Every structure is written in structure tokens, then in C-alpha cells.
């Protein structure tokens, strides 16, 4: 027996890189990183077959990311980051105006810098 697990597809001898599992109750096919052990109700797939995987009509395919692969940021992630940087760079007076008026001051608050607050000691 070979120590390298092979793709479960017929006539494919390439090494497996992903494991496919079906969740029949949810009509879902889950494709994730190669499982540690070969299970009887799971299918090991090579890179080509895992990329081309489709599910039956009415089913959903859930692709789990491999933890070792770096996640690439999406356009939404980059836009959210840019908005957060703009908000942090905005002067406090303009930020208070954009928020709908001045904030109600906490009597324990001495100073504020961005999202950080300096509070009075309860002993004073």
C-alpha cells in the first residue's frame, strides 16, 4: 500500500489534497483540507478534481480554507480597512458631528484618544 493517498476519482492516480464529505441532512457537500485519516464515507480528491467539484442540483458546496494557505483579502476587506483608517485619521470634532452630535460625557472619563479612555480613579 502506498503511503501517499490518491484521488478517489476513477482512473485518477494523482495525490489527494482535499477531502470531500456529504452532509445529507443539509444537502451540503463540504470540501476541506485533506483529512488526517482516510474515512469510509469521505472522498479524497486531487487539486484538479477539487477545483472542478460541483454538487447536485439544490445542494450547496462549502469550501473550507486550508489553514496553511494564506487567505487573500477580498475587495470588501480592503474597503473596510480603508474606511477604518479614514475614520481614525478624522479629527474628533468632525467625528462627533458625523456621529450625530456630541457624545454624552462619562463623569469618570478624564480624557479620550480614539477608542481609548482615561478614567478617574474611584478613590478620588
PDB file of C-alpha atoms in Angstrom, residues 108 120-124:
ATOM      1  CA  UNK A 108     -15.416  59.103  35.334  1.00  0.00           C
ATOM      2  CA  UNK A 120     -10.714  58.741  37.071  1.00  0.00           C
ATOM      3  CA  UNK A 121      -9.728  56.518  39.973  1.00  0.00           C
ATOM      4  CA  UNK A 122     -12.821  55.562  42.043  1.00  0.00           C
ATOM      5  CA  UNK A 123     -10.921  56.618  45.188  1.00  0.00           C
ATOM      6  CA  UNK A 124     -10.726  60.295  44.094  1.00  0.00           C
TER       7      UNK A 124
END
